[in-house]
Coordinates of C-alpha atoms and ligand atoms in Angstrom, one line a residue:
M1 CA -30.9 21.2 7.4
S2 CA -29.4 23.6 8.8
T3 CA -32.2 27.1 9.3
E4 CA -28.8 30.0 9.8
P5 CA -29.3 32.2 7.4
D6 CA -27.4 31.8 4.0
T7 CA -24.4 34.3 4.0
H8 CA -22.9 34.2 0.4
Q9 CA -25.3 36.8 -0.4
P10 CA -24.0 40.3 1.8
P11 CA -27.0 42.4 3.4
V12 CA -25.6 45.9 1.1
A13 CA -24.8 46.5 -2.0
P14 CA -24.1 42.9 -3.1
P15 CA -21.3 42.7 -5.5
A16 CA -21.9 40.5 -8.7
H17 CA -18.6 38.6 -7.5
G18 CA -15.2 38.5 -6.8
G19 CA -11.6 39.1 -8.3
P20 CA -11.3 42.8 -9.5
T21 CA -15.3 43.5 -10.1
L22 CA -16.0 44.9 -7.0
A23 CA -15.6 47.8 -6.3
Q24 CA -12.1 49.4 -5.2
E25 CA -12.5 51.2 -1.8
R26 CA -12.8 50.9 1.8
R27 CA -16.4 51.3 2.7
L28 CA -17.7 50.6 6.1
V29 CA -21.2 50.2 7.0
T30 CA -21.5 49.2 10.4
E31 CA -18.8 48.8 13.0
I32 CA -15.8 46.3 12.8
P33 CA -16.7 43.6 13.0
G34 CA -20.7 44.1 12.2
P35 CA -23.8 42.4 13.8
R36 CA -23.5 39.4 11.6
S37 CA -20.2 38.9 12.0
R38 CA -20.7 39.1 15.7
E39 CA -23.2 36.4 15.4
L40 CA -21.3 34.0 12.7
F41 CA -17.8 34.9 15.3
A42 CA -20.6 32.9 18.2
R43 CA -21.1 30.7 16.1
K44 CA -17.4 29.7 15.0
R45 CA -16.5 30.3 19.0
A46 CA -19.3 27.1 19.7
A47 CA -18.2 25.1 17.0
V48 CA -14.6 25.6 16.6
P49 CA -12.2 25.0 19.6
Q50 CA -10.3 27.8 20.5
G51 CA -6.9 26.9 19.0
I52 CA -8.0 28.4 15.5
G53 CA -7.5 31.6 16.8
T54 CA -8.9 34.9 14.6
T55 CA -6.5 38.4 13.8
L56 CA -9.7 40.2 12.7
P57 CA -13.5 38.2 13.4
V58 CA -15.3 39.7 9.6
F59 CA -16.2 37.6 7.9
V60 CA -15.0 37.2 4.6
T61 CA -18.8 37.2 1.5
H62 CA -16.0 38.1 -1.7
A63 CA -12.7 39.2 -2.1
G64 CA -10.1 41.2 -5.0
G65 CA -8.4 43.4 -6.1
G66 CA -7.2 45.2 -2.4
V67 CA -10.4 44.6 -0.3
L68 CA -11.9 42.2 1.2
V69 CA -16.4 42.1 1.5
D70 CA -17.6 41.2 4.4
A71 CA -20.6 39.4 5.4
D72 CA -22.1 42.9 6.6
G73 CA -21.3 44.6 3.6
N74 CA -18.1 46.1 4.7
S75 CA -15.9 46.6 2.0
L76 CA -12.0 46.6 4.1
I77 CA -8.7 47.5 3.1
D78 CA -6.5 43.9 2.3
F79 CA -2.5 44.6 4.2
G80 CA -2.0 40.4 4.7
S81 CA -3.5 38.9 1.2
G82 CA -4.1 35.4 3.3
I83 CA -0.5 35.4 5.3
A84 CA 1.2 36.3 2.0
V85 CA -0.8 34.2 -0.3
T86 CA -3.3 35.9 -2.6
T87 CA -0.4 37.4 -4.3
V88 CA -2.0 37.9 -7.8
G89 CA -5.1 38.4 -5.6
N90 CA -8.4 36.7 -5.0
A91 CA -10.1 35.3 -7.5
A92 CA -7.6 36.4 -9.9
P93 CA -9.1 35.9 -13.3
R94 CA -6.8 34.1 -15.0
V95 CA -7.7 31.7 -11.9
V96 CA -11.3 30.9 -11.8
E97 CA -11.4 30.7 -14.8
R98 CA -8.7 27.3 -15.3
V99 CA -10.2 26.4 -11.7
R100 CA -13.6 27.1 -13.1
K101 CA -13.0 24.2 -16.9
Q102 CA -11.1 22.2 -14.2
V103 CA -14.2 21.8 -11.8
A104 CA -15.8 20.2 -14.9
D105 CA -13.2 18.1 -15.8
F106 CA -12.2 15.8 -13.5
T107 CA -11.5 16.9 -9.9
H108 CA -9.0 14.2 -8.3
T109 CA -6.9 11.0 -9.9
C110 CA -4.3 11.3 -7.2
F111 CA -1.4 11.9 -9.5
M112 CA 0.9 8.9 -7.7
V113 CA -2.5 6.5 -9.2
T114 CA -3.4 8.4 -13.0
P115 CA -0.8 10.6 -13.4
Y116 CA -1.6 14.2 -15.4
E117 CA 0.1 17.6 -17.6
S118 CA -0.6 20.4 -15.7
Y119 CA 1.0 18.4 -12.5
V120 CA 4.2 17.7 -14.7
R121 CA 4.2 21.8 -16.7
V122 CA 4.2 23.1 -12.9
C123 CA 7.0 21.2 -11.9
E124 CA 9.0 21.9 -15.2
R125 CA 7.8 25.8 -15.1
L126 CA 9.4 25.7 -10.9
N127 CA 12.1 23.8 -12.5
E128 CA 12.6 26.7 -15.1
L129 CA 12.2 29.5 -12.1
T130 CA 13.8 29.6 -9.5
P131 CA 17.7 30.1 -8.8
G132 CA 20.4 28.0 -10.7
D133 CA 20.1 26.6 -13.0
H134 CA 21.6 23.0 -12.7
E135 CA 19.2 20.2 -13.4
K136 CA 16.5 20.0 -11.2
R137 CA 12.7 18.4 -9.8
S138 CA 10.6 18.7 -8.1
F139 CA 7.2 16.8 -6.3
L140 CA 4.5 18.8 -5.9
L141 CA 2.2 18.9 -2.1
N142 CA -1.0 20.2 -0.3
S143 CA 1.2 22.7 2.4
G144 CA 4.4 25.0 3.2
A145 CA 4.7 22.4 5.8
E146 CA 4.6 18.9 3.9
A147 CA 6.8 21.1 1.8
V148 CA 9.7 22.2 4.0
E149 CA 9.0 18.5 6.0
N150 CA 9.5 16.6 2.5
A151 CA 13.1 19.0 1.6
V152 CA 14.5 16.9 4.9
K153 CA 13.5 14.1 4.5
V154 CA 14.8 14.1 0.7
A155 CA 18.0 15.8 2.3
R156 CA 18.4 13.2 4.7
H157 CA 18.1 10.2 2.4
A158 CA 20.7 11.3 -0.5
T159 CA 22.9 12.3 2.5
G160 CA 22.7 9.6 4.7
R161 CA 22.5 12.4 7.6
Q162 CA 19.9 13.4 10.3
A163 CA 21.2 16.5 11.9
V164 CA 19.5 19.8 11.0
V165 CA 20.2 22.8 11.1
V166 CA 18.2 26.2 11.7
F167 CA 18.1 29.3 12.9
D168 CA 16.8 31.9 16.4
H169 CA 13.3 33.2 14.4
G170 CA 12.6 30.6 12.2
Y171 CA 9.3 29.6 11.1
H172 CA 8.1 26.2 9.5
G173 CA 5.0 24.8 10.3
R174 CA 2.5 23.3 12.7
T175 CA 3.7 19.4 12.0
L176 CA 5.4 17.8 14.0
L177 CA 9.0 18.0 12.1
T178 CA 8.4 21.5 11.1
M179 CA 7.0 22.7 14.9
T180 CA 10.6 21.2 16.0
L181 CA 11.9 23.3 13.3
T182 CA 10.2 26.5 14.5
A183 CA 11.6 28.5 16.9
K184 CA 8.5 30.5 19.1
N185 CA 7.1 28.1 21.9
M186 CA 3.5 30.3 22.0
P187 CA 1.9 29.6 20.1
Y188 CA 4.1 27.1 17.9
K189 CA 4.9 24.6 20.9
H190 CA 4.1 25.0 24.2
R191 CA 2.9 21.8 25.9
F192 CA 2.9 19.8 22.1
G193 CA 5.8 17.8 23.1
P194 CA 7.7 16.3 22.2
Y195 CA 9.3 17.4 19.7
A196 CA 11.5 15.7 17.0
P197 CA 15.5 14.2 17.6
E198 CA 18.4 15.9 15.7
V199 CA 17.1 19.8 15.1
Y200 CA 19.8 22.0 16.2
R201 CA 19.0 25.6 16.3
M202 CA 22.1 28.7 15.5
P203 CA 21.9 32.7 15.8
M204 CA 19.8 34.8 13.2
A205 CA 21.5 37.9 11.0
Y206 CA 19.1 40.1 13.0
P207 CA 20.5 43.5 12.0
F208 CA 18.1 45.4 14.8
R209 CA 19.1 43.3 17.3
W210 CA 23.1 42.3 16.8
P211 CA 25.0 43.3 20.6
T212 CA 27.3 44.8 18.5
G213 CA 25.9 46.6 16.3
P214 CA 24.2 46.2 12.2
E215 CA 27.6 46.7 11.1
N216 CA 29.3 43.3 12.5
C217 CA 26.2 41.4 12.7
A218 CA 25.7 39.1 9.6
A219 CA 29.8 38.0 10.0
E220 CA 30.0 37.6 13.4
A221 CA 26.5 36.1 13.1
A222 CA 28.0 33.5 10.4
A223 CA 30.7 33.0 11.9
Q224 CA 29.0 31.9 15.6
A225 CA 26.7 30.5 13.3
I226 CA 29.7 28.3 11.9
D227 CA 31.5 27.7 15.1
A228 CA 29.1 25.9 17.2
I229 CA 27.8 23.4 13.8
D230 CA 31.3 22.2 14.0
K231 CA 31.6 22.1 17.9
Q232 CA 28.1 20.9 18.8
I233 CA 27.2 18.5 15.8
G234 CA 30.0 18.2 13.1
A235 CA 29.6 19.4 10.1
G236 CA 29.9 15.9 8.1
N237 CA 26.7 14.8 10.4
V238 CA 24.4 17.9 9.2
A239 CA 21.6 16.6 6.0
A240 CA 20.6 20.6 5.6
I241 CA 20.2 23.5 6.6
V242 CA 16.7 25.3 6.3
V243 CA 16.0 29.0 6.4
E244 CA 14.1 31.6 4.9
P245 CA 15.2 34.3 2.9
I246 CA 13.6 36.7 4.8
Q247 CA 12.4 35.0 8.0
G248 CA 8.3 35.5 8.0
E249 CA 6.0 34.9 10.8
G250 CA 9.6 36.0 13.3
G251 CA 8.9 38.9 12.1
F252 CA 9.9 40.2 8.7
I253 CA 14.0 39.8 9.8
E254 CA 16.1 40.5 7.3
P255 CA 19.5 38.4 7.4
A256 CA 22.0 40.9 7.1
R257 CA 23.3 40.9 4.0
G258 CA 26.5 38.4 3.3
F259 CA 24.5 35.8 6.1
L260 CA 22.8 34.0 3.7
P261 CA 26.3 33.3 1.7
A262 CA 28.1 32.9 4.0
M263 CA 25.7 30.2 5.0
A264 CA 25.1 29.1 1.9
E265 CA 29.1 28.5 1.5
Y266 CA 29.3 27.1 4.7
A267 CA 27.1 24.4 3.2
R268 CA 28.7 23.6 -0.2
A269 CA 31.7 23.2 0.7
N270 CA 30.7 21.1 4.2
G271 CA 28.2 18.5 1.6
I272 CA 25.3 19.5 3.7
V273 CA 21.4 20.6 1.2
F274 CA 20.9 24.0 1.8
V275 CA 17.6 24.0 2.0
A276 CA 15.4 27.4 1.3
D277 CA 12.3 27.8 2.7
E278 CA 10.2 30.4 0.5
V279 CA 7.4 30.1 1.4
Q280 CA 6.5 32.8 2.5
T281 CA 9.2 34.9 0.4
G282 CA 8.0 33.2 -2.5
F283 CA 6.5 34.1 -6.2
A284 CA 7.3 38.2 -6.7
R285 CA 6.1 39.2 -3.4
T286 CA 9.3 40.7 -2.7
G287 CA 10.3 42.2 -6.2
H288 CA 12.1 38.8 -6.8
L289 CA 10.7 36.1 -8.3
F290 CA 12.0 34.5 -4.7
A291 CA 13.5 36.8 -2.1
C292 CA 17.2 34.4 -1.6
E293 CA 18.2 36.2 -5.9
D294 CA 18.3 38.6 -3.7
E295 CA 22.7 37.8 -2.5
G296 CA 22.2 35.4 -5.8
V297 CA 22.0 32.4 -3.1
V298 CA 21.5 29.8 -5.0
P299 CA 20.1 27.5 -3.0
D300 CA 19.6 23.5 -3.2
V301 CA 17.2 22.3 -2.6
I302 CA 13.4 25.5 -2.5
C303 CA 10.7 24.7 -0.5
T304 CA 7.2 27.2 -2.0
A305 CA 3.4 27.4 -1.4
K306 CA 0.9 30.1 -0.1
G307 CA 1.9 32.2 -3.1
I308 CA 2.6 29.2 -5.7
A309 CA -1.7 29.1 -6.3
G310 CA -3.3 32.5 -5.7
G311 CA -5.9 30.6 -2.1
L312 CA -6.1 26.7 -3.1
P313 CA -3.8 24.2 -1.9
L314 CA -0.8 23.9 -2.7
A315 CA 3.4 23.9 -1.8
A316 CA 6.6 22.7 -3.9
V317 CA 9.9 21.2 -3.1
T318 CA 12.1 21.7 -6.3
G319 CA 16.0 20.8 -5.8
R320 CA 19.0 19.8 -8.1
A321 CA 18.0 16.1 -9.6
E322 CA 20.7 13.9 -8.5
L323 CA 19.5 15.0 -4.7
L324 CA 16.0 14.4 -5.5
D325 CA 16.0 11.7 -7.5
A326 CA 18.6 9.8 -4.8
V327 CA 15.1 8.6 -3.2
H328 CA 13.7 5.4 -3.9
V329 CA 9.9 4.6 -5.8
S330 CA 7.2 5.8 -4.7
G331 CA 8.8 7.1 -1.0
L332 CA 7.9 9.9 -1.4
G333 CA 4.0 11.8 -1.9
G334 CA 0.7 12.3 0.0
T335 CA -3.2 11.6 -2.0
Y336 CA -3.7 15.1 -2.7
G337 CA -0.5 16.8 -3.5
G338 CA -1.1 18.8 -6.9
N339 CA -4.7 18.6 -6.8
P340 CA -5.4 18.5 -10.2
L341 CA -7.1 22.2 -9.7
A342 CA -4.0 23.6 -7.2
C343 CA -2.5 22.8 -10.1
E344 CA -4.3 25.2 -13.0
A345 CA -4.0 27.3 -10.2
A346 CA -0.8 28.0 -10.4
L347 CA 0.2 27.9 -13.7
A348 CA -3.4 31.3 -14.0
V349 CA -1.2 32.3 -11.2
L350 CA 2.7 31.8 -12.6
D351 CA 1.5 33.5 -15.9
T352 CA -0.2 36.6 -14.4
I353 CA 2.6 37.2 -12.4
E354 CA 4.2 37.2 -16.2
A355 CA 1.9 39.0 -18.4
D356 CA 0.9 41.3 -15.4
G357 CA 4.2 41.9 -14.3
L358 CA 4.0 41.7 -11.2
V359 CA 7.9 41.3 -10.3
E360 CA 8.2 44.9 -10.9
R361 CA 4.7 46.4 -9.0
A362 CA 5.7 44.2 -6.6
R363 CA 8.8 46.3 -6.0
R364 CA 6.7 48.9 -7.0
I365 CA 4.4 48.8 -4.5
G366 CA 7.8 49.0 -1.4
E367 CA 8.8 52.4 -3.1
I368 CA 5.9 53.7 -2.0
T369 CA 5.7 51.9 0.9
L370 CA 8.6 52.2 2.7
P371 CA 9.2 55.7 2.3
R372 CA 6.0 56.6 4.3
L373 CA 6.9 53.6 7.6
R374 CA 10.0 56.0 7.4
A375 CA 8.4 58.7 7.6
L376 CA 6.7 57.2 10.5
A377 CA 10.0 56.1 12.3
G378 CA 11.4 59.9 11.9
R379 CA 7.5 61.1 13.7
F380 CA 7.0 58.4 16.2
P381 CA 9.8 57.2 18.8
I382 CA 7.9 54.0 19.2
V383 CA 8.6 52.6 15.4
G384 CA 12.4 51.8 16.1
D385 CA 13.0 49.6 12.7
V386 CA 11.4 49.6 9.7
R387 CA 12.5 46.3 7.3
G388 CA 11.5 44.5 4.4
R389 CA 11.2 44.2 0.5
G390 CA 8.4 45.4 -2.2
A391 CA 5.4 44.0 -0.8
M392 CA 6.6 42.5 2.0
T393 CA 7.8 44.7 4.7
A394 CA 7.2 45.2 8.7
I395 CA 7.5 48.3 11.3
E396 CA 8.9 46.7 14.7
L397 CA 7.8 49.0 17.4
V398 CA 9.3 49.7 20.7
A399 CA 10.2 52.0 24.1
P400 CA 11.5 55.4 22.5
G401 CA 14.7 55.2 22.9
T402 CA 15.0 51.3 23.7
T403 CA 15.2 47.9 21.9
D404 CA 12.5 46.7 24.0
P405 CA 9.6 45.4 22.6
D406 CA 6.5 47.1 22.8
A407 CA 3.9 43.9 21.6
A408 CA 0.8 45.9 23.6
V409 CA 1.4 48.9 21.5
T410 CA 1.2 46.7 18.4
G411 CA -1.3 45.3 19.1
E412 CA -3.4 48.3 20.5
I413 CA -2.2 49.6 16.5
A414 CA -3.7 46.6 14.5
R415 CA -6.7 46.6 16.6
R416 CA -7.8 51.1 15.8
C417 CA -6.5 49.2 12.6
H418 CA -9.1 47.0 11.5
A419 CA -11.7 48.7 13.1
E420 CA -11.3 51.6 10.8
G421 CA -10.8 49.1 8.5
L422 CA -7.5 48.0 7.8
V423 CA -6.2 44.4 7.3
V424 CA -3.1 43.7 9.7
L425 CA -1.2 41.3 10.2
T426 CA 1.6 41.3 13.2
A427 CA 3.8 39.2 13.9
G428 CA 8.4 38.8 16.0
T429 CA 8.8 36.8 18.2
Y430 CA 8.3 39.5 21.0
G431 CA 5.3 40.0 19.3
N432 CA 6.4 43.7 18.4
V433 CA 5.3 43.2 14.5
L434 CA 3.0 45.1 12.0
R435 CA 3.7 43.6 8.9
F436 CA 2.2 44.9 5.4
L437 CA 1.4 41.7 2.4
P438 CA -1.0 43.6 0.5
P439 CA -2.4 41.5 -2.7
L440 CA -0.2 43.1 -6.0
S441 CA -3.9 43.8 -7.3
I442 CA -4.6 46.2 -4.9
P443 CA -4.3 49.8 -6.1
D444 CA -2.3 52.1 -5.6
H445 CA -5.0 54.0 -3.6
L446 CA -5.9 51.7 -1.5
L447 CA -2.5 51.8 -0.7
E448 CA -2.0 54.6 0.2
E449 CA -5.5 54.9 2.0
G450 CA -3.8 52.3 4.3
L451 CA -0.8 53.7 5.4
S452 CA -3.0 56.6 6.1
I453 CA -5.2 54.8 8.8
L454 CA -1.9 53.0 9.9
E455 CA -0.2 56.9 10.5
K456 CA -3.3 57.4 12.2
A457 CA -3.7 54.4 14.4
I458 CA -0.1 54.9 15.1
A459 CA -0.1 58.3 16.3
S460 CA -3.4 58.0 18.0
V461 CA -2.0 54.9 20.7
Ligands
LIG1 N1 7.2 28.2 5.9 C1 8.5 30.2 6.4 O1 5.2 31.2 6.3 C2 2.7 29.2 7.0 C3 1.9 30.6 9.8 C4 0.3 29.9 9.8 P1 1.3 25.9 6.3 N2 3.4 30.7 7.4 C5 1.7 30.8 8.4 C6 0.3 30.4 10.7 O2 -0.1 30.5 12.1 O3 -0.6 29.0 10.8 C7 5.1 28.8 7.2 C8 5.9 30.3 6.9 C9 7.1 29.8 6.4 C10 6.1 27.1 6.3 C11 4.9 26.9 6.2 C12 3.9 26.7 6.8 O4 3.0 26.9 5.7 O5 1.0 26.0 4.3 O6 0.5 26.8 6.9 O7 2.3 24.6 6.6

């Protein structure tokens, strides 16, 4: 038995429980991280390999609304949502209620052994809610990587083709195939090869960095990608084009308008399965239920995870019935995919998005955030670009007057935000993007306060 103290009880001003009952305030009672978190971090260092990194070494005991409460009793403003997961909030009331009931009823049967209704209901709702009114099927998995990997399996099986096209700055996971699909070497791929075969990377329409300017970006990037696919692979050999409608880890890159529709149209014309990886963008975050709705793109297959289940591990592949039904009986699955607790959580999340108007709420968060970020860009020449939609926004930091990435200043701003009790995340191929992913349950006053902390941190570097 461990003799370590119970970390579940915060030593200072213990809130009764998580969720929205937590005081919605930033409250710093120690330095960040405090002594208790530092002690726990030393234990983490001794028990967990350094390969599992830490953005901010505060150990959380409670979370809800727009705050994370740590083991020292500090209350931090959350602009991370556990990387775009707790979109409906942490310990969201409907999620807690449904999961609580389910955990007492039964915890697992394996859907492939003896099924249960909640899995089917989640799939029915995904089939209704995802873009396109064609006949659809869905199946459930545990992580975003698993969803993307399974989308590729389905596309290969259904088309009888092997090649997979992905894009510069893309991120799709850490398994062998999805690590291969991912663009960035450090930290995701370095020395983990050899990678999976038949993966081809094409230029992404990244407006801020397009050599001939943002206005030419969509058409030129699409023309280059299509030409390279035709010449280097042959369209008839391509099973799938896999793309994030807004690139997440790569730096919240919104493809120049027109690029996604052009690639989707090329896929359609050539019998290629167009796969939208909405793992980070999905479920109201961008001010649409799914980000590809912004340009009316209807993917053949859509991968979701993260925000789908309010923090419980769940992922889904949804797509055209004829593609998903092409796979032979028992060709897809996994022990835990669509675990009953996660399915109940997902149903609660979907209810919450509807009942609480969270698509609208994400838009409103964007309306508050983006003007303030643009004002920062006006004041501070290190802010080279402001982008994103809804509650998925970012700034890109550069040497003034250039597009040269400044990762050092980005890291320093993040550290200063953390020290002030604001959880922000970095991103980007060049490590020079600060991204903002507040839970949609954050109250306006915390959103504004967080943005003020960011402003001070930028002013102070
Ligand atoms: N596709 C678009 O954003 C996960 C990665 C965190 P999993 N992004 C966060 C990290 O450093 O491991 C992600 C994503 C997109 C796929 C994934 C993978 O989802 O649930 O992490 O497997």
